[in-house]
JSON list of C-alpha atoms in Angstrom, two decimals:
[
{"chain": "A", "resi": 16, "resn": "MET", "atom": "CA", "xyz": [0.00, 0.00, 0.00]},
{"chain": "A", "resi": 17, "resn": "LYS", "atom": "CA", "xyz": [2.84, 2.36, 0.84]},
{"chain": "A", "resi": 18, "resn": "ASN", "atom": "CA", "xyz": [4.48, 1.78, -2.56]},
{"chain": "A", "resi": 19, "resn": "PHE", "atom": "CA", "xyz": [1.15, 2.43, -4.25]},
{"chain": "A", "resi": 20, "resn": "LYS", "atom": "CA", "xyz": [0.79, 5.76, -2.43]},
{"chain": "A", "resi": 21, "resn": "ASN", "atom": "CA", "xyz": [4.35, 6.71, -3.35]},
{"chain": "A", "resi": 22, "resn": "LYS", "atom": "CA", "xyz": [3.63, 5.94, -7.00]},
{"chain": "A", "resi": 23, "resn": "LYS", "atom": "CA", "xyz": [0.51, 8.09, -6.93]},
{"chain": "A", "resi": 24, "resn": "THR", "atom": "CA", "xyz": [2.46, 10.92, -5.34]},
{"chain": "A", "resi": 25, "resn": "LEU", "atom": "CA", "xyz": [5.20, 10.61, -7.97]},
{"chain": "A", "resi": 26, "resn": "VAL", "atom": "CA", "xyz": [2.67, 10.66, -10.81]},
{"chain": "A", "resi": 27, "resn": "PHE", "atom": "CA", "xyz": [1.01, 13.74, -9.31]},
{"chain": "A", "resi": 28, "resn": "ILE", "atom": "CA", "xyz": [4.35, 15.56, -8.99]},
{"chain": "A", "resi": 29, "resn": "LEU", "atom": "CA", "xyz": [5.27, 14.67, -12.58]},
{"chain": "A", "resi": 30, "resn": "ALA", "atom": "CA", "xyz": [1.92, 15.95, -13.82]},
{"chain": "A", "resi": 31, "resn": "VAL", "atom": "CA", "xyz": [2.41, 19.25, -11.96]},
{"chain": "A", "resi": 32, "resn": "PHE", "atom": "CA", "xyz": [5.88, 19.66, -13.46]},
{"chain": "A", "resi": 33, "resn": "MET", "atom": "CA", "xyz": [4.59, 18.92, -16.97]},
{"chain": "A", "resi": 34, "resn": "MET", "atom": "CA", "xyz": [1.80, 21.49, -16.63]},
{"chain": "A", "resi": 35, "resn": "ALA", "atom": "CA", "xyz": [4.24, 24.07, -15.31]},
{"chain": "A", "resi": 36, "resn": "ALA", "atom": "CA", "xyz": [6.63, 23.41, -18.19]},
{"chain": "A", "resi": 37, "resn": "PHE", "atom": "CA", "xyz": [3.81, 23.73, -20.72]},
{"chain": "A", "resi": 38, "resn": "CYS", "atom": "CA", "xyz": [2.63, 27.03, -19.25]},
{"chain": "A", "resi": 39, "resn": "LEU", "atom": "CA", "xyz": [6.17, 28.38, -19.12]},
{"chain": "A", "resi": 40, "resn": "THR", "atom": "CA", "xyz": [6.74, 27.50, -22.78]},
{"chain": "A", "resi": 41, "resn": "ALA", "atom": "CA", "xyz": [3.46, 29.08, -23.89]},
{"chain": "A", "resi": 42, "resn": "CYS", "atom": "CA", "xyz": [4.05, 32.23, -21.85]},
{"chain": "A", "resi": 43, "resn": "THR", "atom": "CA", "xyz": [7.60, 32.52, -23.18]},
{"chain": "A", "resi": 44, "resn": "LYS", "atom": "CA", "xyz": [6.35, 32.29, -26.76]},
{"chain": "A", "resi": 45, "resn": "ASP", "atom": "CA", "xyz": [3.73, 34.97, -26.15]},
{"chain": "A", "resi": 46, "resn": "THR", "atom": "CA", "xyz": [6.28, 37.20, -24.44]},
{"chain": "A", "resi": 47, "resn": "ASP", "atom": "CA", "xyz": [8.78, 36.70, -27.26]},
{"chain": "A", "resi": 48, "resn": "LYS", "atom": "CA", "xyz": [6.10, 37.68, -29.79]},
{"chain": "A", "resi": 49, "resn": "GLU", "atom": "CA", "xyz": [5.20, 40.80, -27.79]},
{"chain": "A", "resi": 50, "resn": "VAL", "atom": "CA", "xyz": [8.85, 41.82, -27.52]},
{"chain": "A", "resi": 51, "resn": "GLN", "atom": "CA", "xyz": [9.31, 41.15, -31.22]},
{"chain": "A", "resi": 52, "resn": "ASN", "atom": "CA", "xyz": [6.30, 43.34, -32.04]},
{"chain": "A", "resi": 53, "resn": "GLU", "atom": "CA", "xyz": [7.51, 46.13, -29.78]},
{"chain": "A", "resi": 54, "resn": "ASN", "atom": "CA", "xyz": [10.99, 46.05, -31.29]},
{"chain": "A", "resi": 55, "resn": "THR", "atom": "CA", "xyz": [9.84, 45.85, -34.90]},
{"chain": "A", "resi": 56, "resn": "LYS", "atom": "CA", "xyz": [10.50, 49.15, -36.62]},
{"chain": "A", "resi": 57, "resn": "PHE", "atom": "CA", "xyz": [9.73, 49.67, -40.26]},
{"chain": "A", "resi": 58, "resn": "GLU", "atom": "CA", "xyz": [12.07, 51.83, -42.28]},
{"chain": "A", "resi": 59, "resn": "LYS", "atom": "CA", "xyz": [10.80, 54.00, -45.08]},
{"chain": "A", "resi": 60, "resn": "ASP", "atom": "CA", "xyz": [11.03, 52.36, -48.51]},
{"chain": "A", "resi": 61, "resn": "GLU", "atom": "CA", "xyz": [11.54, 55.26, -50.89]},
{"chain": "A", "resi": 62, "resn": "SER", "atom": "CA", "xyz": [10.59, 53.11, -53.88]},
{"chain": "A", "resi": 63, "resn": "LEU", "atom": "CA", "xyz": [7.04, 53.07, -52.48]},
{"chain": "A", "resi": 64, "resn": "ASP", "atom": "CA", "xyz": [6.73, 56.86, -52.12]},
{"chain": "A", "resi": 65, "resn": "LYS", "atom": "CA", "xyz": [5.03, 57.06, -55.52]},
{"chain": "A", "resi": 66, "resn": "PHE", "atom": "CA", "xyz": [2.02, 55.19, -54.11]},
{"chain": "A", "resi": 67, "resn": "ILE", "atom": "CA", "xyz": [1.35, 57.83, -51.44]},
{"chain": "A", "resi": 68, "resn": "LYS", "atom": "CA", "xyz": [-0.73, 60.39, -53.30]},
{"chain": "A", "resi": 69, "resn": "THR", "atom": "CA", "xyz": [-2.83, 62.97, -51.51]},
{"chain": "A", "resi": 70, "resn": "ASP", "atom": "CA", "xyz": [-3.95, 64.24, -54.91]},
{"chain": "A", "resi": 71, "resn": "ILE", "atom": "CA", "xyz": [-6.07, 61.13, -55.49]},
{"chain": "A", "resi": 72, "resn": "GLN", "atom": "CA", "xyz": [-8.61, 62.46, -52.98]},
{"chain": "A", "resi": 73, "resn": "ASN", "atom": "CA", "xyz": [-10.75, 64.02, -55.71]},
{"chain": "A", "resi": 74, "resn": "GLU", "atom": "CA", "xyz": [-10.41, 60.98, -57.94]},
{"chain": "A", "resi": 75, "resn": "VAL", "atom": "CA", "xyz": [-11.60, 58.69, -55.16]},
{"chain": "A", "resi": 76, "resn": "LEU", "atom": "CA", "xyz": [-14.51, 60.94, -54.17]},
{"chain": "A", "resi": 77, "resn": "GLU", "atom": "CA", "xyz": [-15.60, 61.86, -57.70]},
{"chain": "A", "resi": 78, "resn": "SER", "atom": "CA", "xyz": [-15.47, 58.36, -59.21]},
{"chain": "A", "resi": 79, "resn": "PRO", "atom": "CA", "xyz": [-18.73, 56.53, -59.94]},
{"chain": "A", "resi": 80, "resn": "LEU", "atom": "CA", "xyz": [-19.81, 54.15, -57.22]},
{"chain": "A", "resi": 81, "resn": "GLY", "atom": "CA", "xyz": [-18.44, 50.67, -57.70]},
{"chain": "A", "resi": 82, "resn": "ALA", "atom": "CA", "xyz": [-20.04, 47.31, -57.01]},
{"chain": "A", "resi": 83, "resn": "VAL", "atom": "CA", "xyz": [-18.95, 47.74, -53.39]},
{"chain": "A", "resi": 84, "resn": "ALA", "atom": "CA", "xyz": [-19.62, 51.01, -51.58]},
{"chain": "A", "resi": 85, "resn": "PRO", "atom": "CA", "xyz": [-16.79, 52.91, -49.89]},
{"chain": "A", "resi": 86, "resn": "LYS", "atom": "CA", "xyz": [-16.31, 51.87, -46.28]},
{"chain": "A", "resi": 87, "resn": "LEU", "atom": "CA", "xyz": [-14.63, 52.85, -43.06]},
{"chain": "A", "resi": 88, "resn": "ALA", "atom": "CA", "xyz": [-11.57, 50.59, -43.20]},
{"chain": "A", "resi": 89, "resn": "PHE", "atom": "CA", "xyz": [-9.93, 51.43, -39.86]},
{"chain": "A", "resi": 90, "resn": "ALA", "atom": "CA", "xyz": [-10.11, 53.98, -37.08]},
{"chain": "A", "resi": 91, "resn": "ASN", "atom": "CA", "xyz": [-8.42, 54.92, -33.84]},
{"chain": "A", "resi": 92, "resn": "ASP", "atom": "CA", "xyz": [-8.66, 58.06, -31.71]},
{"chain": "A", "resi": 93, "resn": "LYS", "atom": "CA", "xyz": [-6.39, 60.01, -34.09]},
{"chain": "A", "resi": 94, "resn": "TYR", "atom": "CA", "xyz": [-6.92, 58.67, -37.59]},
{"chain": "A", "resi": 95, "resn": "ALA", "atom": "CA", "xyz": [-9.55, 57.05, -39.78]},
{"chain": "A", "resi": 96, "resn": "GLY", "atom": "CA", "xyz": [-9.36, 55.51, -43.23]},
{"chain": "A", "resi": 97, "resn": "VAL", "atom": "CA", "xyz": [-12.00, 55.46, -45.96]},
{"chain": "A", "resi": 98, "resn": "LEU", "atom": "CA", "xyz": [-11.48, 52.71, -48.52]},
{"chain": "A", "resi": 99, "resn": "ASN", "atom": "CA", "xyz": [-12.81, 52.83, -52.06]},
{"chain": "A", "resi": 100, "resn": "TYR", "atom": "CA", "xyz": [-11.91, 50.60, -55.00]},
{"chain": "A", "resi": 101, "resn": "ASN", "atom": "CA", "xyz": [-9.39, 53.17, -56.26]},
{"chain": "A", "resi": 102, "resn": "GLY", "atom": "CA", "xyz": [-7.75, 54.42, -53.08]},
{"chain": "A", "resi": 103, "resn": "LEU", "atom": "CA", "xyz": [-7.46, 54.61, -49.31]},
{"chain": "A", "resi": 104, "resn": "LEU", "atom": "CA", "xyz": [-8.01, 58.07, -47.85]},
{"chain": "A", "resi": 105, "resn": "ILE", "atom": "CA", "xyz": [-6.49, 58.62, -44.40]},
{"chain": "A", "resi": 106, "resn": "TYR", "atom": "CA", "xyz": [-7.90, 61.46, -42.32]},
{"chain": "A", "resi": 107, "resn": "SER", "atom": "CA", "xyz": [-6.63, 63.22, -39.21]},
{"chain": "A", "resi": 108, "resn": "LEU", "atom": "CA", "xyz": [-9.58, 63.39, -36.81]},
{"chain": "A", "resi": 109, "resn": "GLY", "atom": "CA", "xyz": [-8.00, 66.15, -34.76]},
{"chain": "A", "resi": 110, "resn": "ASP", "atom": "CA", "xyz": [-7.19, 68.36, -37.76]},
{"chain": "A", "resi": 111, "resn": "LYS", "atom": "CA", "xyz": [-10.46, 67.41, -39.49]},
{"chain": "A", "resi": 112, "resn": "LYS", "atom": "CA", "xyz": [-8.81, 67.01, -42.87]},
{"chain": "A", "resi": 113, "resn": "LEU", "atom": "CA", "xyz": [-6.98, 64.56, -45.15]},
{"chain": "A", "resi": 114, "resn": "SER", "atom": "CA", "xyz": [-3.66, 63.38, -43.73]},
{"chain": "A", "resi": 115, "resn": "SER", "atom": "CA", "xyz": [-2.55, 61.14, -46.58]},
{"chain": "A", "resi": 116, "resn": "ALA", "atom": "CA", "xyz": [-3.80, 58.79, -49.29]},
{"chain": "A", "resi": 117, "resn": "ILE", "atom": "CA", "xyz": [-2.58, 55.48, -50.67]},
{"chain": "A", "resi": 118, "resn": "ASP", "atom": "CA", "xyz": [-2.90, 54.33, -54.27]},
{"chain": "A", "resi": 119, "resn": "ILE", "atom": "CA", "xyz": [-3.98, 50.76, -53.52]},
{"chain": "A", "resi": 120, "resn": "ASN", "atom": "CA", "xyz": [-4.31, 49.88, -57.21]},
{"chain": "A", "resi": 121, "resn": "GLY", "atom": "CA", "xyz": [-0.68, 50.85, -57.75]},
{"chain": "A", "resi": 122, "resn": "LEU", "atom": "CA", "xyz": [0.31, 48.52, -54.91]},
{"chain": "A", "resi": 123, "resn": "GLY", "atom": "CA", "xyz": [-1.50, 45.64, -56.64]},
{"chain": "A", "resi": 124, "resn": "PHE", "atom": "CA", "xyz": [-4.77, 45.67, -54.71]},
{"chain": "A", "resi": 125, "resn": "ASP", "atom": "CA", "xyz": [-7.58, 45.57, -57.25]},
{"chain": "A", "resi": 126, "resn": "GLN", "atom": "CA", "xyz": [-10.42, 44.27, -55.09]},
{"chain": "A", "resi": 127, "resn": "ILE", "atom": "CA", "xyz": [-11.96, 45.44, -51.83]},
{"chain": "A", "resi": 128, "resn": "GLN", "atom": "CA", "xyz": [-14.25, 42.46, -51.39]},
{"chain": "A", "resi": 129, "resn": "GLY", "atom": "CA", "xyz": [-14.10, 38.74, -52.12]},
{"chain": "A", "resi": 130, "resn": "ASP", "atom": "CA", "xyz": [-11.17, 36.41, -52.82]},
{"chain": "A", "resi": 131, "resn": "GLY", "atom": "CA", "xyz": [-7.87, 38.25, -53.10]},
{"chain": "A", "resi": 132, "resn": "ALA", "atom": "CA", "xyz": [-9.35, 41.43, -51.64]},
{"chain": "A", "resi": 133, "resn": "ILE", "atom": "CA", "xyz": [-7.27, 43.89, -49.65]},
{"chain": "A", "resi": 134, "resn": "GLU", "atom": "CA", "xyz": [-7.23, 43.34, -45.89]},
{"chain": "A", "resi": 135, "resn": "ILE", "atom": "CA", "xyz": [-6.42, 46.19, -43.54]},
{"chain": "A", "resi": 136, "resn": "THR", "atom": "CA", "xyz": [-5.41, 45.77, -39.91]},
{"chain": "A", "resi": 137, "resn": "SER", "atom": "CA", "xyz": [-3.96, 48.42, -37.64]},
{"chain": "A", "resi": 138, "resn": "ASN", "atom": "CA", "xyz": [-2.51, 49.50, -34.34]},
{"chain": "A", "resi": 139, "resn": "ASP", "atom": "CA", "xyz": [-1.84, 53.00, -33.03]},
{"chain": "A", "resi": 140, "resn": "GLU", "atom": "CA", "xyz": [1.31, 53.33, -35.16]},
{"chain": "A", "resi": 141, "resn": "TYR", "atom": "CA", "xyz": [0.83, 51.37, -38.35]},
{"chain": "A", "resi": 142, "resn": "LEU", "atom": "CA", "xyz": [-1.59, 50.10, -40.96]},
{"chain": "A", "resi": 143, "resn": "VAL", "atom": "CA", "xyz": [-0.94, 46.65, -42.38]},
{"chain": "A", "resi": 144, "resn": "LEU", "atom": "CA", "xyz": [-2.11, 46.05, -45.95]},
{"chain": "A", "resi": 145, "resn": "ASN", "atom": "CA", "xyz": [-2.18, 42.59, -47.50]},
{"chain": "A", "resi": 146, "resn": "LYS", "atom": "CA", "xyz": [-4.19, 40.44, -49.86]},
{"chain": "A", "resi": 147, "resn": "MET", "atom": "CA", "xyz": [-6.59, 38.04, -48.20]},
{"chain": "A", "resi": 148, "resn": "GLY", "atom": "CA", "xyz": [-4.82, 34.76, -47.47]},
{"chain": "A", "resi": 149, "resn": "LYS", "atom": "CA", "xyz": [-1.32, 36.18, -48.09]},
{"chain": "A", "resi": 150, "resn": "THR", "atom": "CA", "xyz": [1.37, 36.60, -45.45]},
{"chain": "A", "resi": 151, "resn": "ASP", "atom": "CA", "xyz": [3.34, 39.35, -47.17]},
{"chain": "A", "resi": 152, "resn": "GLY", "atom": "CA", "xyz": [2.18, 42.91, -47.68]},
{"chain": "A", "resi": 153, "resn": "TYR", "atom": "CA", "xyz": [2.89, 46.51, -46.79]},
{"chain": "A", "resi": 154, "resn": "VAL", "atom": "CA", "xyz": [3.07, 48.61, -43.64]},
{"chain": "A", "resi": 155, "resn": "TYR", "atom": "CA", "xyz": [2.10, 52.27, -43.54]},
{"chain": "A", "resi": 156, "resn": "SER", "atom": "CA", "xyz": [3.31, 54.59, -40.77]},
{"chain": "A", "resi": 157, "resn": "LEU", "atom": "CA", "xyz": [0.45, 56.84, -39.64]},
{"chain": "A", "resi": 158, "resn": "GLU", "atom": "CA", "xyz": [2.74, 59.49, -38.17]},
{"chain": "A", "resi": 159, "resn": "GLY", "atom": "CA", "xyz": [5.64, 59.16, -40.61]},
{"chain": "A", "resi": 160, "resn": "LYS", "atom": "CA", "xyz": [3.37, 58.89, -43.67]},
{"chain": "A", "resi": 161, "resn": "TYR", "atom": "CA", "xyz": [5.53, 56.33, -45.43]},
{"chain": "A", "resi": 162, "resn": "LEU", "atom": "CA", "xyz": [5.28, 52.76, -46.68]},
{"chain": "A", "resi": 163, "resn": "SER", "atom": "CA", "xyz": [7.46, 49.72, -46.03]},
{"chain": "A", "resi": 164, "resn": "LYS", "atom": "CA", "xyz": [7.37, 46.16, -47.30]},
{"chain": "A", "resi": 165, "resn": "ALA", "atom": "CA", "xyz": [6.55, 43.35, -44.88]},
{"chain": "A", "resi": 166, "resn": "ASP", "atom": "CA", "xyz": [7.57, 39.75, -45.62]},
{"chain": "A", "resi": 167, "resn": "ASP", "atom": "CA", "xyz": [5.55, 38.24, -42.77]},
{"chain": "A", "resi": 168, "resn": "ILE", "atom": "CA", "xyz": [2.61, 40.23, -41.42]},
{"chain": "A", "resi": 169, "resn": "SER", "atom": "CA", "xyz": [1.96, 37.61, -38.73]},
{"chain": "A", "resi": 170, "resn": "LYS", "atom": "CA", "xyz": [4.89, 39.13, -36.80]},
{"chain": "A", "resi": 171, "resn": "ILE", "atom": "CA", "xyz": [3.09, 42.47, -36.55]},
{"chain": "A", "resi": 172, "resn": "SER", "atom": "CA", "xyz": [0.68, 43.11, -33.69]},
{"chain": "A", "resi": 173, "resn": "ALA", "atom": "CA", "xyz": [-2.30, 44.60, -35.51]},
{"chain": "A", "resi": 174, "resn": "SER", "atom": "CA", "xyz": [-6.02, 43.90, -35.39]},
{"chain": "A", "resi": 175, "resn": "LYS", "atom": "CA", "xyz": [-9.12, 44.26, -37.54]},
{"chain": "A", "resi": 176, "resn": "ALA", "atom": "CA", "xyz": [-11.58, 47.05, -36.87]},
{"chain": "A", "resi": 177, "resn": "GLU", "atom": "CA", "xyz": [-14.33, 46.39, -34.35]},
{"chain": "A", "resi": 178, "resn": "TYR", "atom": "CA", "xyz": [-17.55, 47.49, -36.09]},
{"chain": "A", "resi": 179, "resn": "LEU", "atom": "CA", "xyz": [-20.76, 48.37, -34.29]},
{"chain": "A", "resi": 180, "resn": "GLU", "atom": "CA", "xyz": [-24.00, 46.70, -35.33]},
{"chain": "A", "resi": 181, "resn": "ASN", "atom": "CA", "xyz": [-27.76, 46.90, -34.75]},
{"chain": "A", "resi": 182, "resn": "ASP", "atom": "CA", "xyz": [-28.62, 48.80, -31.52]},
{"chain": "A", "resi": 183, "resn": "GLY", "atom": "CA", "xyz": [-25.30, 50.61, -31.43]},
{"chain": "A", "resi": 184, "resn": "ILE", "atom": "CA", "xyz": [-25.71, 51.78, -35.02]},
{"chain": "A", "resi": 185, "resn": "ASN", "atom": "CA", "xyz": [-29.26, 52.99, -34.38]},
{"chain": "A", "resi": 186, "resn": "GLU", "atom": "CA", "xyz": [-28.23, 54.94, -31.29]},
{"chain": "A", "resi": 187, "resn": "ILE", "atom": "CA", "xyz": [-25.39, 56.63, -33.18]},
{"chain": "A", "resi": 188, "resn": "LYS", "atom": "CA", "xyz": [-27.71, 57.50, -36.08]},
{"chain": "A", "resi": 189, "resn": "ALA", "atom": "CA", "xyz": [-30.03, 59.21, -33.64]},
{"chain": "A", "resi": 190, "resn": "LYS", "atom": "CA", "xyz": [-27.17, 61.14, -32.00]},
{"chain": "A", "resi": 191, "resn": "ILE", "atom": "CA", "xyz": [-25.75, 62.45, -35.29]},
{"chain": "A", "resi": 192, "resn": "ASP", "atom": "CA", "xyz": [-29.23, 62.97, -36.80]},
{"chain": "A", "resi": 193, "resn": "GLU", "atom": "CA", "xyz": [-28.60, 60.71, -39.79]},
{"chain": "A", "resi": 194, "resn": "LYS", "atom": "CA", "xyz": [-31.38, 58.13, -39.40]},
{"chain": "A", "resi": 195, "resn": "ASP", "atom": "CA", "xyz": [-31.90, 57.76, -43.15]},
{"chain": "A", "resi": 196, "resn": "LYS", "atom": "CA", "xyz": [-28.24, 57.41, -44.13]},
{"chain": "A", "resi": 197, "resn": "ASP", "atom": "CA", "xyz": [-25.98, 54.36, -44.28]},
{"chain": "A", "resi": 198, "resn": "ILE", "atom": "CA", "xyz": [-23.18, 54.51, -41.75]},
{"chain": "A", "resi": 199, "resn": "ASP", "atom": "CA", "xyz": [-20.13, 52.52, -40.69]},
{"chain": "A", "resi": 200, "resn": "ALA", "atom": "CA", "xyz": [-19.08, 52.82, -37.05]},
{"chain": "A", "resi": 201, "resn": "ILE", "atom": "CA", "xyz": [-15.88, 51.55, -35.43]},
{"chain": "A", "resi": 202, "resn": "MET", "atom": "CA", "xyz": [-15.21, 51.38, -31.70]},
{"chain": "A", "resi": 203, "resn": "THR", "atom": "CA", "xyz": [-11.96, 53.03, -30.58]},
{"chain": "A", "resi": 204, "resn": "GLN", "atom": "CA", "xyz": [-10.24, 53.19, -27.21]},
{"chain": "A", "resi": 205, "resn": "ASN", "atom": "CA", "xyz": [-12.06, 56.37, -26.18]},
{"chain": "A", "resi": 206, "resn": "GLY", "atom": "CA", "xyz": [-15.22, 56.31, -28.25]},
{"chain": "A", "resi": 207, "resn": "TYR", "atom": "CA", "xyz": [-16.38, 55.77, -31.82]},
{"chain": "A", "resi": 208, "resn": "VAL", "atom": "CA", "xyz": [-15.61, 56.91, -35.35]},
{"chain": "A", "resi": 209, "resn": "VAL", "atom": "CA", "xyz": [-18.47, 57.06, -37.84]},
{"chain": "A", "resi": 210, "resn": "LEU", "atom": "CA", "xyz": [-18.58, 57.30, -41.64]},
{"chain": "A", "resi": 211, "resn": "THR", "atom": "CA", "xyz": [-21.87, 58.65, -42.99]},
{"chain": "A", "resi": 212, "resn": "LEU", "atom": "CA", "xyz": [-22.18, 57.94, -46.71]},
{"chain": "A", "resi": 213, "resn": "ASP", "atom": "CA", "xyz": [-23.83, 60.26, -49.21]},
{"chain": "A", "resi": 214, "resn": "TYR", "atom": "CA", "xyz": [-24.33, 58.15, -52.34]},
{"chain": "A", "resi": 215, "resn": "ASP", "atom": "CA", "xyz": [-25.39, 61.14, -54.42]},
{"chain": "A", "resi": 216, "resn": "ASN", "atom": "CA", "xyz": [-22.11, 62.95, -53.77]},
{"chain": "A", "resi": 217, "resn": "LEU", "atom": "CA", "xyz": [-19.31, 61.17, -51.94]},
{"chain": "A", "resi": 218, "resn": "LYS", "atom": "CA", "xyz": [-17.68, 64.53, -51.24]},
{"chain": "A", "resi": 219, "resn": "ASP", "atom": "CA", "xyz": [-20.55, 65.28, -48.88]},
{"chain": "A", "resi": 220, "resn": "SER", "atom": "CA", "xyz": [-20.00, 62.06, -46.93]},
{"chain": "A", "resi": 221, "resn": "LYS", "atom": "CA", "xyz": [-18.88, 62.75, -43.36]},
{"chain": "A", "resi": 222, "resn": "LEU", "atom": "CA", "xyz": [-16.54, 61.45, -40.71]},
{"chain": "A", "resi": 223, "resn": "SER", "atom": "CA", "xyz": [-17.65, 61.96, -37.12]},
{"chain": "A", "resi": 224, "resn": "LYS", "atom": "CA", "xyz": [-15.88, 61.34, -33.84]},
{"chain": "A", "resi": 225, "resn": "LEU", "atom": "CA", "xyz": [-17.98, 60.46, -30.78]},
{"chain": "A", "resi": 226, "resn": "ASP", "atom": "CA", "xyz": [-17.10, 59.84, -27.16]},
{"chain": "A", "resi": 227, "resn": "LYS", "atom": "CA", "xyz": [-18.04, 56.70, -25.20]},
{"chain": "A", "resi": 228, "resn": "ASN", "atom": "CA", "xyz": [-21.47, 58.16, -24.43]},
{"chain": "A", "resi": 229, "resn": "TYR", "atom": "CA", "xyz": [-22.19, 58.65, -28.14]},
{"chain": "A", "resi": 230, "resn": "GLU", "atom": "CA", "xyz": [-21.82, 62.41, -27.77]},
{"chain": "A", "resi": 231, "resn": "LEU", "atom": "CA", "xyz": [-20.46, 64.18, -30.86]},
{"chain": "A", "resi": 232, "resn": "VAL", "atom": "CA", "xyz": [-16.87, 65.46, -30.56]},
{"chain": "A", "resi": 233, "resn": "ASN", "atom": "CA", "xyz": [-16.42, 66.73, -34.12]},
{"chain": "A", "resi": 234, "resn": "SER", "atom": "CA", "xyz": [-17.53, 66.09, -37.68]},
{"chain": "A", "resi": 235, "resn": "PHE", "atom": "CA", "xyz": [-16.33, 67.06, -41.16]},
{"chain": "A", "resi": 236, "resn": "ASN", "atom": "CA", "xyz": [-16.86, 66.29, -44.85]},
{"chain": "A", "resi": 237, "resn": "LEU", "atom": "CA", "xyz": [-14.53, 63.92, -46.72]},
{"chain": "A", "resi": 238, "resn": "SER", "atom": "CA", "xyz": [-13.74, 66.68, -49.21]},
{"chain": "A", "resi": 239, "resn": "GLU", "atom": "CA", "xyz": [-11.94, 68.73, -46.53]}
]
């Protein structure tokens, strides 16, 4: 009986050690990835400067509507991006005007929906642009306003936009007095960013910034 108890104790101790080793390995991997993300800096690739074109703003806003309507592609508390089939317009929410624009067609992105469509993820510093299902792509610096190539986007800590739906959308429509318009709304750290689309004239479409209580902070037209 004593030997049996000893064996049970030994098995229990081994199990505890194995669980501890597993947790340590998993935590180490996560930590390594976080450190890698924090230390990853993307240098400006001057060969890509030609694809940053603020002058495509009018082209994007004056083009006929495509099969897929323009959409709010990303947003944080400082910037928001409006994606159309012929360009990505990046706006400064604080300055209430265009910050930059990316010629996505020039970069090889010819679809914004479906197989092979452009995917956009972001963090507070960068946008990550890649084709759906691909691991390589491009990184855009929001503050530096430059592009870099990325061989493996899985090493970059970036996430997809968190869109509001249903009740949240209806409450925002009421707050901004746009009950009859189509809107996209993304949750940010300190509130929400809203794109209100005007299909008759995209230039009159609006970006709005709201706080966590859905109160309007500011709003401006995409043509600004």
